[in-house]
Amino acid sequence: MKIAGIFIIFLSIGLLLTAGCADPEPVPENGVAPDPTKTPAPVTTPEPGTVQAVSYTQLIPFLPDAPAGWTAGEPDGATLTMHDWSWATAGRDYRNIANPNQRADIVIVDSAYYAVGGFEAWGQFVTMETPYGYYRSDTVAGFPAWEVHEAPSYYAKWIGINERFMVAVTIDEGTKADLDRFVNAVNYRGIAALG
């Protein structure tokens, strides 16, 4: 997938989602359970501009290899800097060997806490179900997600990671099982550890 293709996908996703992701349940670093009699300190999200996005080269290793019966294109990405802020994206496309019209794409975005890409519409999503498809909230590996289906064979899932990273998985000419296979192949905790 060329950088321009990733950029177009990234901008398209931006029209669909926005910020508002919840953090996953924290894991104590020292292994000691928190004292339930004490009020925990509020968790705050860093302000945009206080961190720089990781390089797209750090995102590429989280793009999985093709599952059995599929081929994978070369991973690609870009780190974009505008004025004094940056964001990064990396993506990879996949094709079903038996049915070349069946395609999957995975895109990972580091927003550096800016409302870019999928984070722009996240809070606008509503749960909806029709004979032609659905929008549903979900969780993946403890992170908030939205799943979309457009009949007959388009599926997508957007997973927000700590209000900073987003993973978008899309399936054209496929099934819900295909979507789940690709969604479950991504290391979300590893991505979260990047920032």
Tab-separated table of C-alpha atoms in Angstrom, residues 35-40:
chain	number	residue	atom	x	y	z
A	35	ASP	CA	-6.068	0.455	48.796
A	36	PRO	CA	-9.873	0.661	48.374
A	37	THR	CA	-10.105	3.194	51.239
A	38	LYS	CA	-8.085	5.768	49.334
A	39	THR	CA	-9.456	7.806	46.476
A	40	PRO	CA	-7.356	7.226	43.383
